[in-house]
C-alpha atoms as an extended CHARMM CRD file, in Angstrom:
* protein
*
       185  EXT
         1         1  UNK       CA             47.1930000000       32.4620000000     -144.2120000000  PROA      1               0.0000000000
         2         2  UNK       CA             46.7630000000       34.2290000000     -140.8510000000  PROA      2               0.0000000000
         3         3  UNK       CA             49.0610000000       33.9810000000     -138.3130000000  PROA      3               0.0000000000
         4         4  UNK       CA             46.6950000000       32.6820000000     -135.1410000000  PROA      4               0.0000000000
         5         5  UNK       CA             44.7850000000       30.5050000000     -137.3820000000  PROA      5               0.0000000000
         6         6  UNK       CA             43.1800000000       27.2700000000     -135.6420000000  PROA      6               0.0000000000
         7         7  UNK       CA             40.9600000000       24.6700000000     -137.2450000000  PROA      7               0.0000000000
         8         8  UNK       CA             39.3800000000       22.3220000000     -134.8830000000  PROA      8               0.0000000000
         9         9  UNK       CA             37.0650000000       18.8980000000     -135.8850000000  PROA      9               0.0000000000
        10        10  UNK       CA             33.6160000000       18.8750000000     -133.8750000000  PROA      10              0.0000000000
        11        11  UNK       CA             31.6000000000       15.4170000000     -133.5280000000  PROA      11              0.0000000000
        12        12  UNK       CA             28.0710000000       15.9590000000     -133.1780000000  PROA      12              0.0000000000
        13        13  UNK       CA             28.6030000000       15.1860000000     -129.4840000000  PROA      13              0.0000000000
        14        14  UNK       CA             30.9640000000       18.4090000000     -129.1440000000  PROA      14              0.0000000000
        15        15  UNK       CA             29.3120000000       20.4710000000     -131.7000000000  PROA      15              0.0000000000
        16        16  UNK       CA             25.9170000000       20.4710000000     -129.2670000000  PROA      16              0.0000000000
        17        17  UNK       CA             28.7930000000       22.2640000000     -126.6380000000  PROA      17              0.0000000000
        18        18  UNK       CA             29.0310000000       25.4550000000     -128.7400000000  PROA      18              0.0000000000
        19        19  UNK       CA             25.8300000000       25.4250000000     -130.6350000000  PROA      19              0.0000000000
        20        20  UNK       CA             24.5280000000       28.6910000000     -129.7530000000  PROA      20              0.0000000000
        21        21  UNK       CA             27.9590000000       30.2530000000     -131.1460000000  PROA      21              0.0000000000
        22        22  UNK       CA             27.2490000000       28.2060000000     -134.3970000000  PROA      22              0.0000000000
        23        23  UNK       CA             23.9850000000       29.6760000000     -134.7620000000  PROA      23              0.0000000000
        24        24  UNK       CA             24.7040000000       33.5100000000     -133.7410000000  PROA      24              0.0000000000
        25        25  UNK       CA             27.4660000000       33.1090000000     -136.3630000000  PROA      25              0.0000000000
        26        26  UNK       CA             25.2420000000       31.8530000000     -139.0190000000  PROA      26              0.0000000000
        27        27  UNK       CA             22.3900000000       34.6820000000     -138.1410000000  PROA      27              0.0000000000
        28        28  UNK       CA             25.1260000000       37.4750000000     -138.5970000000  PROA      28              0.0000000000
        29        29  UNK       CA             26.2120000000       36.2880000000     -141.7840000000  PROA      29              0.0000000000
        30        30  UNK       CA             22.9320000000       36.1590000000     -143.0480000000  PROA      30              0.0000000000
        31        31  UNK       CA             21.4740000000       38.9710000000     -141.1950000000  PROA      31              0.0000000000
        32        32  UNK       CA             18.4830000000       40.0760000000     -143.4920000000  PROA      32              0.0000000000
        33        33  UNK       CA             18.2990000000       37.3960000000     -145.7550000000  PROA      33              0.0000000000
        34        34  UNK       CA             15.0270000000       36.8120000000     -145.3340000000  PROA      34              0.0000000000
        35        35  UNK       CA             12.5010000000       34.0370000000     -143.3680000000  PROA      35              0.0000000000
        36        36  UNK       CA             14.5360000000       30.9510000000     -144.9590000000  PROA      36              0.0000000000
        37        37  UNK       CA             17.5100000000       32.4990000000     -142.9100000000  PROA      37              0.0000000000
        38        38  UNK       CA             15.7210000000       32.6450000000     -139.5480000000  PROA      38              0.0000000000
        39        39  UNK       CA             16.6030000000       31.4130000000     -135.9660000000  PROA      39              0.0000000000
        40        40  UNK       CA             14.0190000000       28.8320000000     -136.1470000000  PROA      40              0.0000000000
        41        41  UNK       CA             14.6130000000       27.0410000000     -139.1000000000  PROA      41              0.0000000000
        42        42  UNK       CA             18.4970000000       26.7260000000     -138.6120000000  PROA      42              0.0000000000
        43        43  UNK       CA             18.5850000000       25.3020000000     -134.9840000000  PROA      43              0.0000000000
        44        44  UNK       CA             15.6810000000       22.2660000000     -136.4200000000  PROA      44              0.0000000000
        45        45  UNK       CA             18.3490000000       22.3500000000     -139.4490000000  PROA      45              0.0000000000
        46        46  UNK       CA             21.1170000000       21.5460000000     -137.2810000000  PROA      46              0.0000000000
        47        47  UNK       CA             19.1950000000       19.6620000000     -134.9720000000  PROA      47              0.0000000000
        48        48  UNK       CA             18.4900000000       16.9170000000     -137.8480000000  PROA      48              0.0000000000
        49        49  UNK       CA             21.7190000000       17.4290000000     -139.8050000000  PROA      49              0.0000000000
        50        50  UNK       CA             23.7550000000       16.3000000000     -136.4130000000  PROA      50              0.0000000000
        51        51  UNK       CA             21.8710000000       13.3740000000     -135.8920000000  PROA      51              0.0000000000
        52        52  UNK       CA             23.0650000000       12.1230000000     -139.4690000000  PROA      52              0.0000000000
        53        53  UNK       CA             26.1180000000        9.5140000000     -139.1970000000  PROA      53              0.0000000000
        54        54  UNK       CA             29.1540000000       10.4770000000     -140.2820000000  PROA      54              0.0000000000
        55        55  UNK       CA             28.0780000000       14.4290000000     -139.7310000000  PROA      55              0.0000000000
        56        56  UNK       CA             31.4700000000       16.2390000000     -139.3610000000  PROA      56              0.0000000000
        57        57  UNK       CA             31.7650000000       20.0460000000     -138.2130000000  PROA      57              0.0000000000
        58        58  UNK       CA             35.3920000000       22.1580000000     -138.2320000000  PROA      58              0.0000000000
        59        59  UNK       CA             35.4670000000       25.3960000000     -136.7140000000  PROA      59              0.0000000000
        60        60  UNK       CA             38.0540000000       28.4160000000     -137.4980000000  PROA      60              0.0000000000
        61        61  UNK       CA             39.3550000000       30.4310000000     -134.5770000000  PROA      61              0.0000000000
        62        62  UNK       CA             41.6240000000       33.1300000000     -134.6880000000  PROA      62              0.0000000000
        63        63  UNK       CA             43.2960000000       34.4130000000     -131.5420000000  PROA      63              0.0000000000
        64        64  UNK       CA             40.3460000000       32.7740000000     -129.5020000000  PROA      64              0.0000000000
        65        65  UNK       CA             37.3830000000       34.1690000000     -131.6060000000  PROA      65              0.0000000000
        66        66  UNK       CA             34.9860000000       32.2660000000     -133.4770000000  PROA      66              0.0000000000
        67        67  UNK       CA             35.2530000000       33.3390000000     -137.0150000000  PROA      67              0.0000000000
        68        68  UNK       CA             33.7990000000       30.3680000000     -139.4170000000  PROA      68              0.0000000000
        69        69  UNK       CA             32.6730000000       27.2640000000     -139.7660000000  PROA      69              0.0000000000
        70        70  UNK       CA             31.9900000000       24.2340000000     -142.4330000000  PROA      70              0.0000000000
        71        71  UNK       CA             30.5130000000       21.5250000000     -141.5930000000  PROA      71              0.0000000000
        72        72  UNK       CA             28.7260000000       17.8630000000     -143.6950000000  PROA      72              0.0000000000
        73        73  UNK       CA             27.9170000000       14.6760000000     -143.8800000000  PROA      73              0.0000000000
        74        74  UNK       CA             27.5220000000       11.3660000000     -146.0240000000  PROA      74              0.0000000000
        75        75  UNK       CA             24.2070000000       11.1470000000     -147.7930000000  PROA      75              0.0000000000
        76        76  UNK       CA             22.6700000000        8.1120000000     -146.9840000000  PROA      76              0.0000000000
        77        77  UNK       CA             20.7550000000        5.5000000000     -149.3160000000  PROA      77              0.0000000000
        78        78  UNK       CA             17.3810000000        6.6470000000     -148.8630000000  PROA      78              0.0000000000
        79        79  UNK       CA             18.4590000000       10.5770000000     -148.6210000000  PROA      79              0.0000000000
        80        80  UNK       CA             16.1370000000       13.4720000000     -149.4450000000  PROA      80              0.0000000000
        81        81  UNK       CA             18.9720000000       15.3760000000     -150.1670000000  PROA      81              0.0000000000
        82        82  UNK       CA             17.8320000000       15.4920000000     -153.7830000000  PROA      82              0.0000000000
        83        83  UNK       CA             14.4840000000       16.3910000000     -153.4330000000  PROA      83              0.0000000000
        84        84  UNK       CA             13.6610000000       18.9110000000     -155.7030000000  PROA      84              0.0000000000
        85        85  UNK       CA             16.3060000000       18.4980000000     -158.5220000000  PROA      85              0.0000000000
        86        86  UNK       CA             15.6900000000       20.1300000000     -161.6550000000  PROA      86              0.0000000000
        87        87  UNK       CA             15.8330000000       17.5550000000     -164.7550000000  PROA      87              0.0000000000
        88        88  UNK       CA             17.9290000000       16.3000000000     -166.5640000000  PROA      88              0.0000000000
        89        89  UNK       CA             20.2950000000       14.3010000000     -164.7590000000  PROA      89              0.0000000000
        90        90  UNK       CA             22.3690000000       10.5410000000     -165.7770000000  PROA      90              0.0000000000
        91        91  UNK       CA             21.4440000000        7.7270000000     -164.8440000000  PROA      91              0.0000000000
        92        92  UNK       CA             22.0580000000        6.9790000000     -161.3400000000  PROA      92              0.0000000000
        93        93  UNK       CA             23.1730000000       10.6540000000     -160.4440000000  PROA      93              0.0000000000
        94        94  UNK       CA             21.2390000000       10.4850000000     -157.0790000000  PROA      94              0.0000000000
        95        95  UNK       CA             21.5130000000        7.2390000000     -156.0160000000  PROA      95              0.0000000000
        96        96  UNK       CA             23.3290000000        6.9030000000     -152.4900000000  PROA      96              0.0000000000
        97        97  UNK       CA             25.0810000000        4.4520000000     -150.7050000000  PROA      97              0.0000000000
        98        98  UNK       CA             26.2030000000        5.8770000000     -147.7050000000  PROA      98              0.0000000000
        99        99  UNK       CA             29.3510000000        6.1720000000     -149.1390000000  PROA      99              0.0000000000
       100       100  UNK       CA             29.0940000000        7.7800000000     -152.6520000000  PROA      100             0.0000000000
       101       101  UNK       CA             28.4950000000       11.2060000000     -151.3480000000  PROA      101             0.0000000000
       102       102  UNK       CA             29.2670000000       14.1050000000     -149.0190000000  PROA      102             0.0000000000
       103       103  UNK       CA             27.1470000000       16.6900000000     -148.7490000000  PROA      103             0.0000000000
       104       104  UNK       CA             28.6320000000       20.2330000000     -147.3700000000  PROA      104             0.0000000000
       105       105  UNK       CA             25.7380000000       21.8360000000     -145.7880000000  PROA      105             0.0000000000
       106       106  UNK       CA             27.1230000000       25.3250000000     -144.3040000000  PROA      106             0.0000000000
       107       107  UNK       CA             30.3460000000       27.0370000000     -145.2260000000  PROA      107             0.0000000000
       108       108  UNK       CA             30.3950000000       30.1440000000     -143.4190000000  PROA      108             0.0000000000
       109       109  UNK       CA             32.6330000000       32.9090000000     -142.4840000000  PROA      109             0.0000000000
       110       110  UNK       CA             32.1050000000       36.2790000000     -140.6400000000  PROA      110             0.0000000000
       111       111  UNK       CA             31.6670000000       39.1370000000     -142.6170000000  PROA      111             0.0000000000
       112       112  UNK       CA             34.7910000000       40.7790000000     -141.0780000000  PROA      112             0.0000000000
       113       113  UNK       CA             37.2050000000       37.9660000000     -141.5510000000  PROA      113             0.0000000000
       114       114  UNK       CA             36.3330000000       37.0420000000     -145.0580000000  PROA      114             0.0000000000
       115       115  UNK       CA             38.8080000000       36.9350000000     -147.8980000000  PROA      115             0.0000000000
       116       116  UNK       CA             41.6910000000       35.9040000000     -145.5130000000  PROA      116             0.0000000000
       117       117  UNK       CA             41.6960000000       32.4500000000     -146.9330000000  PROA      117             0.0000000000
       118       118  UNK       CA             39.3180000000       31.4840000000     -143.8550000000  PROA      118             0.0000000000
       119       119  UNK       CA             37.3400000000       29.5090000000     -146.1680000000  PROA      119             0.0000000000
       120       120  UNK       CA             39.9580000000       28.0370000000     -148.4320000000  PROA      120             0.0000000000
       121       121  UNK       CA             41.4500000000       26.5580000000     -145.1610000000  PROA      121             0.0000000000
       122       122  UNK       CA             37.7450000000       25.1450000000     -143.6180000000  PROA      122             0.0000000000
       123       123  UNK       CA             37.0210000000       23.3730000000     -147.1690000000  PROA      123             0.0000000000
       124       124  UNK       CA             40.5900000000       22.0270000000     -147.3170000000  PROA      124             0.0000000000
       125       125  UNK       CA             40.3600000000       20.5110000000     -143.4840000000  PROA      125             0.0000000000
       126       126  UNK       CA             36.9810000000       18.9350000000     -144.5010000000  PROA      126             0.0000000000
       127       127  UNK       CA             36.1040000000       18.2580000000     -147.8420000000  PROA      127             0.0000000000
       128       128  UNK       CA             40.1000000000       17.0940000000     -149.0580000000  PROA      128             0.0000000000
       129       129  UNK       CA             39.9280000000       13.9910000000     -145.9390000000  PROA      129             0.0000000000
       130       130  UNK       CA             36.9570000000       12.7530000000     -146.7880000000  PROA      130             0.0000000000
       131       131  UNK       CA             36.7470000000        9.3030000000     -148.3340000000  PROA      131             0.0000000000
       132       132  UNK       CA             33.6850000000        9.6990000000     -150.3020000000  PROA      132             0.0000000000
       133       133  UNK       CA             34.2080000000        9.2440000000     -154.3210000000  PROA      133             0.0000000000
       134       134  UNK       CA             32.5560000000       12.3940000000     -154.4480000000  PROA      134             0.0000000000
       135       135  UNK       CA             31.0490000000       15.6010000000     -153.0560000000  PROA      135             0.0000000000
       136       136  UNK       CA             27.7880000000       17.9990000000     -153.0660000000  PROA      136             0.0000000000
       137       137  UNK       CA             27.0160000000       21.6730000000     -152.1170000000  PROA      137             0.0000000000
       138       138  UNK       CA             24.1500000000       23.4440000000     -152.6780000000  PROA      138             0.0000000000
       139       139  UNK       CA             24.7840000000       27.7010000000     -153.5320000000  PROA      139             0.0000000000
       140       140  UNK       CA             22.5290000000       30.5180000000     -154.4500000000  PROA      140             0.0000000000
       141       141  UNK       CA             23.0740000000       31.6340000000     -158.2990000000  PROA      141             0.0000000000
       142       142  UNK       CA             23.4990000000       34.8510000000     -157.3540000000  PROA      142             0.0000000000
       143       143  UNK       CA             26.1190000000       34.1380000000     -154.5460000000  PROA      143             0.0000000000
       144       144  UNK       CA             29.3940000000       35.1760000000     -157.0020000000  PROA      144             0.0000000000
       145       145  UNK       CA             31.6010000000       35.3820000000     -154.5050000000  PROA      145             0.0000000000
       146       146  UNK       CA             30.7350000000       32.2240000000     -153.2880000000  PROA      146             0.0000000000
       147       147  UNK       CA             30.5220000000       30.7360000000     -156.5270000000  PROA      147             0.0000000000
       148       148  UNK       CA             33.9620000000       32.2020000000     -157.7430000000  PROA      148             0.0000000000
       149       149  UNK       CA             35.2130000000       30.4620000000     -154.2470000000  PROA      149             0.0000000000
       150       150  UNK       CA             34.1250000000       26.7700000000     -155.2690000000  PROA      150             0.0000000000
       151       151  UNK       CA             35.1260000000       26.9360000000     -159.0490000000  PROA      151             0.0000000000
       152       152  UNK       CA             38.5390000000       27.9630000000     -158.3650000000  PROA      152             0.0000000000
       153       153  UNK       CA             38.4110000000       25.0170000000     -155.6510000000  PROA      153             0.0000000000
       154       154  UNK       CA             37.1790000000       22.3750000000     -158.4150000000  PROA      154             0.0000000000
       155       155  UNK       CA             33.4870000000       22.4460000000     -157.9280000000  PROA      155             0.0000000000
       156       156  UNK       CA             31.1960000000       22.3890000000     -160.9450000000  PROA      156             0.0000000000
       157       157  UNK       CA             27.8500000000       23.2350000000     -161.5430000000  PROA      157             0.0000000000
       158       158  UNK       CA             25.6110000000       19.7470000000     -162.6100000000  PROA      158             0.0000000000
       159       159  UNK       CA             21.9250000000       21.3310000000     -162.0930000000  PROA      159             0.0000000000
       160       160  UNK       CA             19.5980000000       23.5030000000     -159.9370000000  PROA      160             0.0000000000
       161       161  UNK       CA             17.5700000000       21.9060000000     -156.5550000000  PROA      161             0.0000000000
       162       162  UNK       CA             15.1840000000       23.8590000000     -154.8760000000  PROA      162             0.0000000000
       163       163  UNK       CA             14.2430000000       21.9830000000     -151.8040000000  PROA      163             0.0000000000
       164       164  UNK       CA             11.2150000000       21.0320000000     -150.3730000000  PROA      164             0.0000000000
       165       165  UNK       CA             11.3690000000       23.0080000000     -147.1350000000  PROA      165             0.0000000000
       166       166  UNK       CA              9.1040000000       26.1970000000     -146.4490000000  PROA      166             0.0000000000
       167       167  UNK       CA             10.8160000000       29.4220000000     -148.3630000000  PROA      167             0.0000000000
       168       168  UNK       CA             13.1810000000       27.5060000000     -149.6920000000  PROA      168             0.0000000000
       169       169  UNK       CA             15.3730000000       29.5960000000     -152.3530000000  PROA      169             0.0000000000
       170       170  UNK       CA             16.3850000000       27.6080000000     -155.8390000000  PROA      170             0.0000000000
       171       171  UNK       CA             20.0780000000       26.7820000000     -155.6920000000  PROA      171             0.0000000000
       172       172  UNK       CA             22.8440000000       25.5770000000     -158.2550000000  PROA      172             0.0000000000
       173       173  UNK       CA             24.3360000000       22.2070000000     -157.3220000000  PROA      173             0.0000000000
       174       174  UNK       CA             27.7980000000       22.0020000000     -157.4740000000  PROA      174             0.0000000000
       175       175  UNK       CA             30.0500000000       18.5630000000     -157.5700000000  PROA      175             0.0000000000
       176       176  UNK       CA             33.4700000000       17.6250000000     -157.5010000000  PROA      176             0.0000000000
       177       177  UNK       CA             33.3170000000       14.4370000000     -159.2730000000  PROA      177             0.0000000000
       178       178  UNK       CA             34.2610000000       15.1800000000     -163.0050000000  PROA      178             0.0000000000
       179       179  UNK       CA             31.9820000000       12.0150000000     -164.1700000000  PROA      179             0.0000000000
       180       180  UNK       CA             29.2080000000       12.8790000000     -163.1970000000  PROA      180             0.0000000000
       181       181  UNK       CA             29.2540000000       16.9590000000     -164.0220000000  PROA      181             0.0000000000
       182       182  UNK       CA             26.1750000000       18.3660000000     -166.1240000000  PROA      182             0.0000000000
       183       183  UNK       CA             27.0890000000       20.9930000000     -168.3750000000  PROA      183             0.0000000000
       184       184  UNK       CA             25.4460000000       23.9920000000     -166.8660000000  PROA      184             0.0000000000
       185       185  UNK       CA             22.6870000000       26.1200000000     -168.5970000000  PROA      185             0.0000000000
């Protein structure tokens, strides 16, 4: 781990305090990814994802600079979350409480600080308190870093989602609830 190393929980309240760091970091680590990646979109994504109960954001610092991020929420009953899932699923596999499910939306690190165990760390603070039975993340197929990151952390793959929203890439799902997995393609 790196000496310097500070993880700190954001509410949505204190999260709106550093939001333009959350979105300069976010547009450097996916600096030409493409229109789904823009300025634009993320801020209204953020905007709507911190208005969510429950939405939970922890930042990474080292020495006083910014370096990551990971932040979720609980999906809640009547969550579009799903929209877009590729068939076939169980019974039941997208039905929400409020309590079933949290969903990871961004795990992020800086291009410079990656491989450091930044991101081990952010997923542990997070995802390893929460109370939910389960948990969701969506990541791009071809993301194998990414992908090698969440297997060795207990994800597995159920199905693909592409969402509804404009430019919208088709991702894998990954879960961490062995009961529910899908055996992947």
């Amino acid at each position: 781990m790196i000496e310097g190393l500070q993880l700190r929980h954001h509410s949505a309240d204190e999260a709106k305090e550093i939001l333009d760091q959350l979105v300069e970091l976010y547009l450097k680590v996916y600096a030409g990814g493409g229109e789904f990646y823009s300025e634009d979109r993320y801020r209204r994504q953020l905007d709507l994802h911190m208005q969510r109960a429950g939405w939970e954001l922890v930042t990474a610092s080292v020495d006083g600079s910014f370096v990551g991020y990971i932040y979720g929420f609980p999906l809640p009953p009547e969550t579009r979350w799903w929209d877009g899932i590729h068939e076939p699923v169980p019974p039941g596999f997208t039905d929400e409480d409020g309590t079933r499910t949290f969903a990871i939306s961004e795990l992020l690190v800086h291009t410079a600080w990656r491989r450091q165990g930044i991101a081990a760390a952010l997923h542990n603070e997070l995802v390893m308190a929460r109370p939910e039975p389960r948990a969701t993340l969506l990541v791009r197929p071809e993301n194998a870093a990414a992908q090698t990151a969440y297997r060795s952390w207990g994800w597995a793959k159920a199905t693909k989602l592409r969402p509804s929203w404009e430019n919208a890439p088709t991702f894998d799902v990954l879960v961490r609830a062995p009961t529910d997995r899908i055996e992947p393609d």
